[in-house]
């Protein structure tokens, strides 16, 4: 069988994703009960970070350790990845020595080139296009709090960025409605938007998108790599802030999620982040559990 990769949620079937969420909930319970679960004993994950990270790095490294394996951190600064060695050549070399490769980088084509030349599974730890690992954690969080998300209405407010694209993919895989509000010129990629079909709707304002939502989600206005646009974006996005007025348009029981890190007072107010509707800390913790399920799926079957 050819090597499986996780570059996008759509690399897995809906059934596989649902099974991963169930496994994530199970491994979380095992961890809390102190039950050892080490299916990745002797396995090694290389972790290439060409952008900053707190949650992704800590959760993958902790996850590999808890599963009985080991994680190796590689940065472009002190490897040849930052000195021009082609990603294709790096893929051949690194994948000859490890059992899986996690990569966080800029262009999604770099991750695809890595996967094409790797003999072991490659996991997308965030690219400019997609952030599928975050969606595993977000979906786990929803399932734990509310049960199945099929048929729910989710509002995405802010930038049509990597997280928004992965929300569109999640809407396809998990069959929910996604109402998106972005400033003109910052809408999601047209092809990804189109792929979502009728489940996806674009709205003029944050209030419209949030109307009747069961879940409200946002993300930073300037992603990694867009730091020099930060000031301009604060002006452009100012009416796309998730605040109490926006949350009041959603269903009374609506949840709030944010992949973090958050810029309090920009894309979301502190009172929303710290409200009882906010599940941001469970969401962050679930990065660990959801990715342990992913690692076990990809690495334990790669004998
Ligand atoms: N949400 C997320 O991916 O966080 P990090 O950038 O800290 O990994
Ligand atoms: N859209 C953000 C997500 C960070 C986890 C970024 O790419 O910087």
Tab-separated table of C-alpha atoms and ligand atoms in Angstrom:
chain	number	residue	atom	x	y	z
A	1	UNK	CA	0.000	0.000	0.000
A	2	UNK	CA	1.285	3.486	-0.779
A	3	UNK	CA	2.337	5.699	2.121
A	4	UNK	CA	-0.497	7.714	3.668
A	5	UNK	CA	0.083	11.388	4.385
A	6	UNK	CA	-1.975	14.021	6.228
A	7	UNK	CA	-1.494	17.211	4.235
A	8	UNK	CA	-5.195	18.096	4.238
A	9	UNK	CA	-8.299	16.833	6.066
A	10	UNK	CA	-9.457	15.633	2.652
A	11	UNK	CA	-6.615	13.067	2.556
A	12	UNK	CA	-8.773	11.056	4.966
A	13	UNK	CA	-12.324	9.818	4.437
A	14	UNK	CA	-15.122	11.135	6.645
A	15	UNK	CA	-15.261	7.732	8.366
A	16	UNK	CA	-11.516	7.803	9.037
A	17	UNK	CA	-11.767	11.311	10.503
A	18	UNK	CA	-14.668	10.317	12.738
A	19	UNK	CA	-12.718	7.242	13.884
A	20	UNK	CA	-9.731	9.499	14.670
A	21	UNK	CA	-11.921	11.754	16.823
A	22	UNK	CA	-13.252	8.720	18.702
A	23	UNK	CA	-9.690	7.456	19.219
A	24	UNK	CA	-8.596	10.932	20.383
A	25	UNK	CA	-11.322	10.911	23.039
A	26	UNK	CA	-10.229	7.413	24.087
A	27	UNK	CA	-6.497	8.240	24.373
A	28	UNK	CA	-7.392	11.389	26.320
A	29	UNK	CA	-9.304	9.258	28.824
A	30	UNK	CA	-6.438	6.760	29.068
A	31	UNK	CA	-3.980	9.566	29.787
A	32	UNK	CA	-6.231	11.081	32.478
A	33	UNK	CA	-6.646	7.642	34.089
A	34	UNK	CA	-2.907	7.006	34.031
A	35	UNK	CA	-3.256	4.045	31.652
A	36	UNK	CA	-0.090	3.539	29.613
A	37	UNK	CA	-0.627	3.388	25.819
A	38	UNK	CA	2.637	2.989	23.900
A	39	UNK	CA	1.905	1.691	20.375
A	40	UNK	CA	4.752	3.798	18.924
A	41	UNK	CA	7.534	2.280	20.979
A	42	UNK	CA	10.798	2.675	19.047
A	43	UNK	CA	9.258	5.075	16.471
A	44	UNK	CA	10.806	8.424	15.633
A	45	UNK	CA	9.093	11.573	14.317
A	46	UNK	CA	11.186	14.316	12.669
A	47	UNK	CA	9.605	17.746	13.207
A	48	UNK	CA	10.611	20.465	10.742
A	49	UNK	CA	9.563	23.948	11.855
A	50	UNK	CA	10.213	26.734	9.351
A	51	UNK	CA	7.768	28.985	11.269
A	52	UNK	CA	7.263	29.578	15.000
A	53	UNK	CA	5.067	27.336	17.138
A	54	UNK	CA	4.101	26.709	20.727
A	55	UNK	CA	1.086	24.352	20.627
A	56	UNK	CA	2.078	22.281	17.598
A	57	UNK	CA	5.605	21.643	18.757
A	58	UNK	CA	4.722	20.883	22.373
A	59	UNK	CA	1.750	18.656	21.477
A	60	UNK	CA	3.617	16.564	18.887
A	61	UNK	CA	6.682	16.165	21.079
A	62	UNK	CA	4.619	15.303	24.176
A	63	UNK	CA	2.392	13.028	22.079
A	64	UNK	CA	5.280	11.001	20.651
A	65	UNK	CA	6.774	10.605	24.132
A	66	UNK	CA	3.465	9.445	25.620
A	67	UNK	CA	2.975	6.948	22.776
A	68	UNK	CA	6.358	5.398	23.549
A	69	UNK	CA	8.253	7.031	20.697
A	70	UNK	CA	10.519	10.022	20.291
A	71	UNK	CA	10.427	13.367	18.434
A	72	UNK	CA	13.348	15.199	16.844
A	73	UNK	CA	13.126	18.981	16.332
A	74	UNK	CA	14.721	20.399	13.166
A	75	UNK	CA	14.907	24.106	12.421
A	76	UNK	CA	16.126	25.684	9.167
A	77	UNK	CA	18.649	27.705	11.194
A	78	UNK	CA	20.741	24.753	12.200
A	79	UNK	CA	20.049	22.236	9.428
A	80	UNK	CA	20.706	22.424	5.688
A	81	UNK	CA	16.999	23.155	5.127
A	82	UNK	CA	17.868	26.809	5.711
A	83	UNK	CA	20.941	26.695	3.473
A	84	UNK	CA	19.252	25.765	0.224
A	85	UNK	CA	19.307	21.957	0.226
A	86	UNK	CA	16.242	21.074	-1.867
A	87	UNK	CA	13.244	19.812	0.078
A	88	UNK	CA	13.104	16.793	-2.271
A	89	UNK	CA	16.663	15.762	-1.307
A	90	UNK	CA	15.989	16.466	2.373
A	91	UNK	CA	12.875	14.273	2.160
A	92	UNK	CA	14.849	11.316	0.780
A	93	UNK	CA	17.516	11.602	3.467
A	94	UNK	CA	15.326	12.286	6.503
A	95	UNK	CA	12.701	9.681	5.572
A	96	UNK	CA	15.394	7.011	5.308
A	97	UNK	CA	16.054	7.405	9.042
A	98	UNK	CA	12.719	8.176	10.747
A	99	UNK	CA	9.158	6.817	10.828
A	100	UNK	CA	7.251	10.035	10.166
A	101	UNK	CA	7.852	13.703	9.325
A	102	UNK	CA	5.910	16.697	10.608
A	103	UNK	CA	6.466	19.976	8.777
A	104	UNK	CA	5.332	23.556	9.377
A	105	UNK	CA	6.295	25.882	6.555
A	106	UNK	CA	5.156	28.642	4.202
A	107	UNK	CA	4.193	27.394	0.721
A	108	UNK	CA	1.949	24.325	0.622
A	109	UNK	CA	3.861	23.138	-2.460
A	110	UNK	CA	6.878	22.620	-0.197
A	111	UNK	CA	4.886	20.153	1.920
A	112	UNK	CA	3.625	18.381	-1.208
A	113	UNK	CA	7.188	18.064	-2.539
A	114	UNK	CA	8.297	16.666	0.817
A	115	UNK	CA	5.501	14.086	0.783
A	116	UNK	CA	6.168	13.092	-2.826
A	117	UNK	CA	9.760	12.273	-1.963
A	118	UNK	CA	9.244	10.763	1.479
A	119	UNK	CA	9.005	7.045	2.115
A	120	UNK	CA	7.293	7.705	5.481
A	121	UNK	CA	4.054	9.579	6.345
A	122	UNK	CA	4.205	13.384	6.217
A	123	UNK	CA	1.974	15.515	8.453
A	124	UNK	CA	1.100	19.132	7.686
A	125	UNK	CA	1.733	21.113	10.868
A	126	UNK	CA	0.500	24.290	9.094
A	127	UNK	CA	1.171	25.814	5.695
A	128	UNK	CA	0.062	29.136	4.236
A	129	UNK	CA	-2.845	27.179	2.702
A	130	UNK	CA	-4.067	24.740	5.380
A	131	UNK	CA	-3.895	23.817	9.079
A	132	UNK	CA	-5.577	20.392	9.239
A	133	UNK	CA	-4.181	19.288	12.641
A	134	UNK	CA	-5.964	22.216	14.291
A	135	UNK	CA	-9.258	21.034	12.809
A	136	UNK	CA	-8.839	17.595	14.381
A	137	UNK	CA	-8.614	19.314	17.774
A	138	UNK	CA	-11.498	21.675	17.016
A	139	UNK	CA	-13.730	18.813	15.902
A	140	UNK	CA	-12.789	16.733	18.946
A	141	UNK	CA	-13.688	19.688	21.157
A	142	UNK	CA	-17.084	20.086	19.481
A	143	UNK	CA	-17.835	16.341	19.667
A	144	UNK	CA	-16.961	16.304	23.387
A	145	UNK	CA	-19.133	19.309	24.140
A	146	UNK	CA	-22.068	18.833	21.808
A	147	UNK	CA	-21.949	15.462	20.002
A	148	UNK	CA	-21.931	15.172	16.223
A	149	UNK	CA	-21.409	18.407	14.277
A	150	UNK	CA	-23.296	17.252	11.160
A	151	UNK	CA	-25.990	19.796	10.322
A	152	UNK	CA	-24.677	22.456	12.733
A	153	UNK	CA	-24.074	26.049	11.622
A	154	UNK	CA	-20.542	27.377	12.050
A	155	UNK	CA	-19.537	31.030	11.544
A	156	UNK	CA	-16.022	31.894	10.395
A	157	UNK	CA	-15.282	35.586	10.936
A	158	UNK	CA	-12.086	37.352	9.828
A	159	UNK	CA	-9.381	36.367	7.381
A	160	UNK	CA	-9.974	33.821	4.608
A	161	UNK	CA	-6.699	32.167	5.622
A	162	UNK	CA	-5.239	28.691	6.228
A	163	UNK	CA	-7.624	28.064	9.141
A	164	UNK	CA	-10.622	29.230	7.111
A	165	UNK	CA	-9.621	26.874	4.277
A	166	UNK	CA	-9.373	23.966	6.697
A	167	UNK	CA	-12.819	24.897	8.086
A	168	UNK	CA	-14.190	24.636	4.548
A	169	UNK	CA	-12.615	21.179	4.265
A	170	UNK	CA	-14.079	20.237	7.646
A	171	UNK	CA	-17.533	21.396	6.510
A	172	UNK	CA	-17.194	18.941	3.611
A	173	UNK	CA	-15.849	16.049	5.702
A	174	UNK	CA	-18.170	16.487	8.700
A	175	UNK	CA	-21.160	17.869	6.789
A	176	UNK	CA	-21.879	21.167	8.530
A	177	UNK	CA	-22.892	24.604	7.241
A	178	UNK	CA	-20.205	27.290	7.227
A	179	UNK	CA	-21.079	30.996	7.096
A	180	UNK	CA	-18.009	33.099	6.300
A	181	UNK	CA	-17.552	36.862	6.734
A	182	UNK	CA	-14.277	38.380	5.482
A	183	UNK	CA	-13.332	41.898	4.377
A	184	UNK	CA	-13.436	42.314	0.589
A	185	UNK	CA	-10.174	41.088	-0.902
A	186	UNK	CA	-9.522	38.701	2.003
A	187	UNK	CA	-11.977	35.954	1.050
A	188	UNK	CA	-10.792	32.340	0.994
A	189	UNK	CA	-9.191	30.791	-2.083
A	190	UNK	CA	-11.838	30.621	-4.828
A	191	UNK	CA	-11.274	26.946	-5.693
A	192	UNK	CA	-11.461	25.825	-2.061
A	193	UNK	CA	-14.580	27.937	-1.561
A	194	UNK	CA	-16.165	26.403	-4.647
A	195	UNK	CA	-15.306	22.875	-3.473
A	196	UNK	CA	-17.483	23.398	-0.381
A	197	UNK	CA	-20.596	23.768	-2.531
A	198	UNK	CA	-23.877	24.905	-1.004
A	199	UNK	CA	-22.773	24.253	2.577
A	200	UNK	CA	-20.639	27.386	2.406
A	201	UNK	CA	-22.061	30.925	2.337
A	202	UNK	CA	-20.258	34.270	2.149
A	203	UNK	CA	-21.639	37.197	4.160
A	204	UNK	CA	-21.060	40.934	4.132
A	205	UNK	CA	-20.820	41.383	7.875
A	206	UNK	CA	-19.733	39.554	11.003
A	207	UNK	CA	-23.238	39.974	12.427
A	208	UNK	CA	-24.828	38.291	9.396
A	209	UNK	CA	-22.430	35.338	9.499
A	210	UNK	CA	-22.923	34.883	13.240
A	211	UNK	CA	-26.731	34.883	13.020
A	212	UNK	CA	-28.027	31.570	14.334
A	213	UNK	CA	-24.514	30.064	14.580
A	214	UNK	CA	-23.845	27.111	16.876
A	215	UNK	CA	-20.107	27.766	16.797
A	216	UNK	CA	-18.248	31.037	16.156
A	217	UNK	CA	-14.588	30.835	15.102
A	218	UNK	CA	-11.939	33.406	14.311
A	219	UNK	CA	-8.164	33.685	13.956
A	220	UNK	CA	-5.505	36.397	13.860
A	221	UNK	CA	-5.824	39.082	11.199
A	222	UNK	CA	-2.151	38.828	10.196
A	223	UNK	CA	-0.810	35.289	9.936
A	224	UNK	CA	2.833	34.244	10.206
A	225	UNK	CA	4.652	35.716	7.225
A	226	UNK	CA	2.298	38.754	7.064
A	227	UNK	CA	3.828	40.684	9.958
A	228	UNK	CA	4.578	43.742	7.826
A	229	UNK	CA	0.864	43.997	6.918
A	230	UNK	CA	-0.210	43.968	10.573
A	231	UNK	CA	-1.040	47.700	10.890
A	232	UNK	CA	-2.910	47.861	7.594
A	233	UNK	CA	-4.846	44.728	8.476
A	234	UNK	CA	-5.938	46.152	11.859
A	235	UNK	CA	-7.721	48.908	9.904
A	236	UNK	CA	-9.096	46.649	7.164
A	237	UNK	CA	-10.470	44.047	9.578
A	238	UNK	CA	-11.747	46.358	12.342
A	239	UNK	CA	-15.427	45.585	11.713
A	240	UNK	CA	-14.754	41.820	11.737
A	241	UNK	CA	-13.997	41.564	15.445
A	242	UNK	CA	-15.754	38.833	17.433
A	243	UNK	CA	-17.225	40.700	20.426
A	244	UNK	CA	-20.290	40.358	22.654
A	245	UNK	CA	-22.509	41.982	20.020
A	246	UNK	CA	-21.466	39.347	17.471
A	247	UNK	CA	-21.861	36.490	19.976
A	248	UNK	CA	-25.342	37.795	20.861
A	249	UNK	CA	-26.405	37.077	17.253
A	250	UNK	CA	-25.387	33.426	17.609
A	251	UNK	CA	-27.488	30.781	19.335
A	252	UNK	CA	-27.620	31.129	23.106
A	253	UNK	CA	-25.688	27.882	23.493
A	254	UNK	CA	-23.097	28.754	20.837
A	255	UNK	CA	-19.448	27.913	21.488
A	256	UNK	CA	-16.457	30.110	20.618
A	257	UNK	CA	-13.165	28.711	19.277
A	258	UNK	CA	-9.808	30.223	18.289
A	259	UNK	CA	-6.735	28.193	17.337
A	260	UNK	CA	-4.500	30.577	19.348
A	261	UNK	CA	-2.353	32.547	19.753
A	262	UNK	CA	-5.023	35.277	20.036
A	263	UNK	CA	-4.558	39.020	19.814
A	264	UNK	CA	-6.910	40.226	22.533
A	265	UNK	CA	-8.743	43.380	21.474
A	266	UNK	CA	-8.093	42.771	17.767
A	267	UNK	CA	-9.898	39.793	16.200
A	268	UNK	CA	-11.612	38.938	19.511
A	269	UNK	CA	-12.332	40.767	22.730
A	270	UNK	CA	-11.056	39.470	26.061
A	271	UNK	CA	-14.594	39.131	27.406
A	272	UNK	CA	-15.464	36.661	24.596
A	273	UNK	CA	-12.173	34.729	24.968
A	274	UNK	CA	-12.742	34.409	28.714
A	275	UNK	CA	-16.513	33.804	28.561
A	276	UNK	CA	-18.201	30.516	29.509
A	277	UNK	CA	-18.951	29.999	25.792
A	278	UNK	CA	-15.243	29.954	24.961
A	279	UNK	CA	-13.643	26.495	24.753
A	280	UNK	CA	-10.187	27.709	23.703
A	281	UNK	CA	-8.264	25.905	26.444
A	282	UNK	CA	-9.943	22.534	25.791
A	283	UNK	CA	-9.318	23.160	22.078
A	284	UNK	CA	-5.608	23.797	22.689
A	285	UNK	CA	-5.242	20.741	24.948
A	286	UNK	CA	-6.993	18.579	22.379
A	287	UNK	CA	-4.141	19.223	19.949
A	288	UNK	CA	-2.275	16.646	22.034
A	289	UNK	CA	-4.986	13.994	22.078
A	290	UNK	CA	-6.157	14.394	18.472
A	291	UNK	CA	-2.607	14.253	17.124
A	292	UNK	CA	-1.812	11.180	19.217
A	293	UNK	CA	-4.705	9.478	17.427
A	294	UNK	CA	-3.311	10.718	14.098
A	295	UNK	CA	0.240	9.563	14.899
A	296	UNK	CA	-0.999	6.124	15.920
A	297	UNK	CA	-3.070	5.837	12.737
A	298	UNK	CA	-0.189	6.813	10.448
A	299	UNK	CA	2.860	5.407	12.213
A	300	UNK	CA	1.622	2.290	14.001
A	301	UNK	CA	0.319	0.828	10.722
A	302	UNK	CA	3.604	1.617	8.919
A	303	UNK	CA	5.468	-1.475	10.039
B	1	LIG	N1	-2.690	26.842	16.954
B	1	LIG	C1	-1.404	26.588	16.669
B	1	LIG	O1	-1.076	25.926	15.685
B	1	LIG	O2	-0.533	27.108	17.562
B	1	LIG	P1	1.064	27.191	17.418
B	1	LIG	O3	1.359	28.183	16.325
B	1	LIG	O4	1.519	27.652	18.772
B	1	LIG	O5	1.596	25.836	17.071
B	2	LIG	N1	-3.445	31.714	10.640
B	2	LIG	C1	-2.423	31.603	11.668
B	2	LIG	C2	-2.601	30.359	12.454
B	2	LIG	C3	-1.605	30.179	13.574
B	2	LIG	C4	-1.776	28.886	14.314
B	2	LIG	C5	-1.053	31.647	11.021
B	2	LIG	O1	-0.873	31.009	9.970
B	2	LIG	O2	-0.167	32.321	11.540
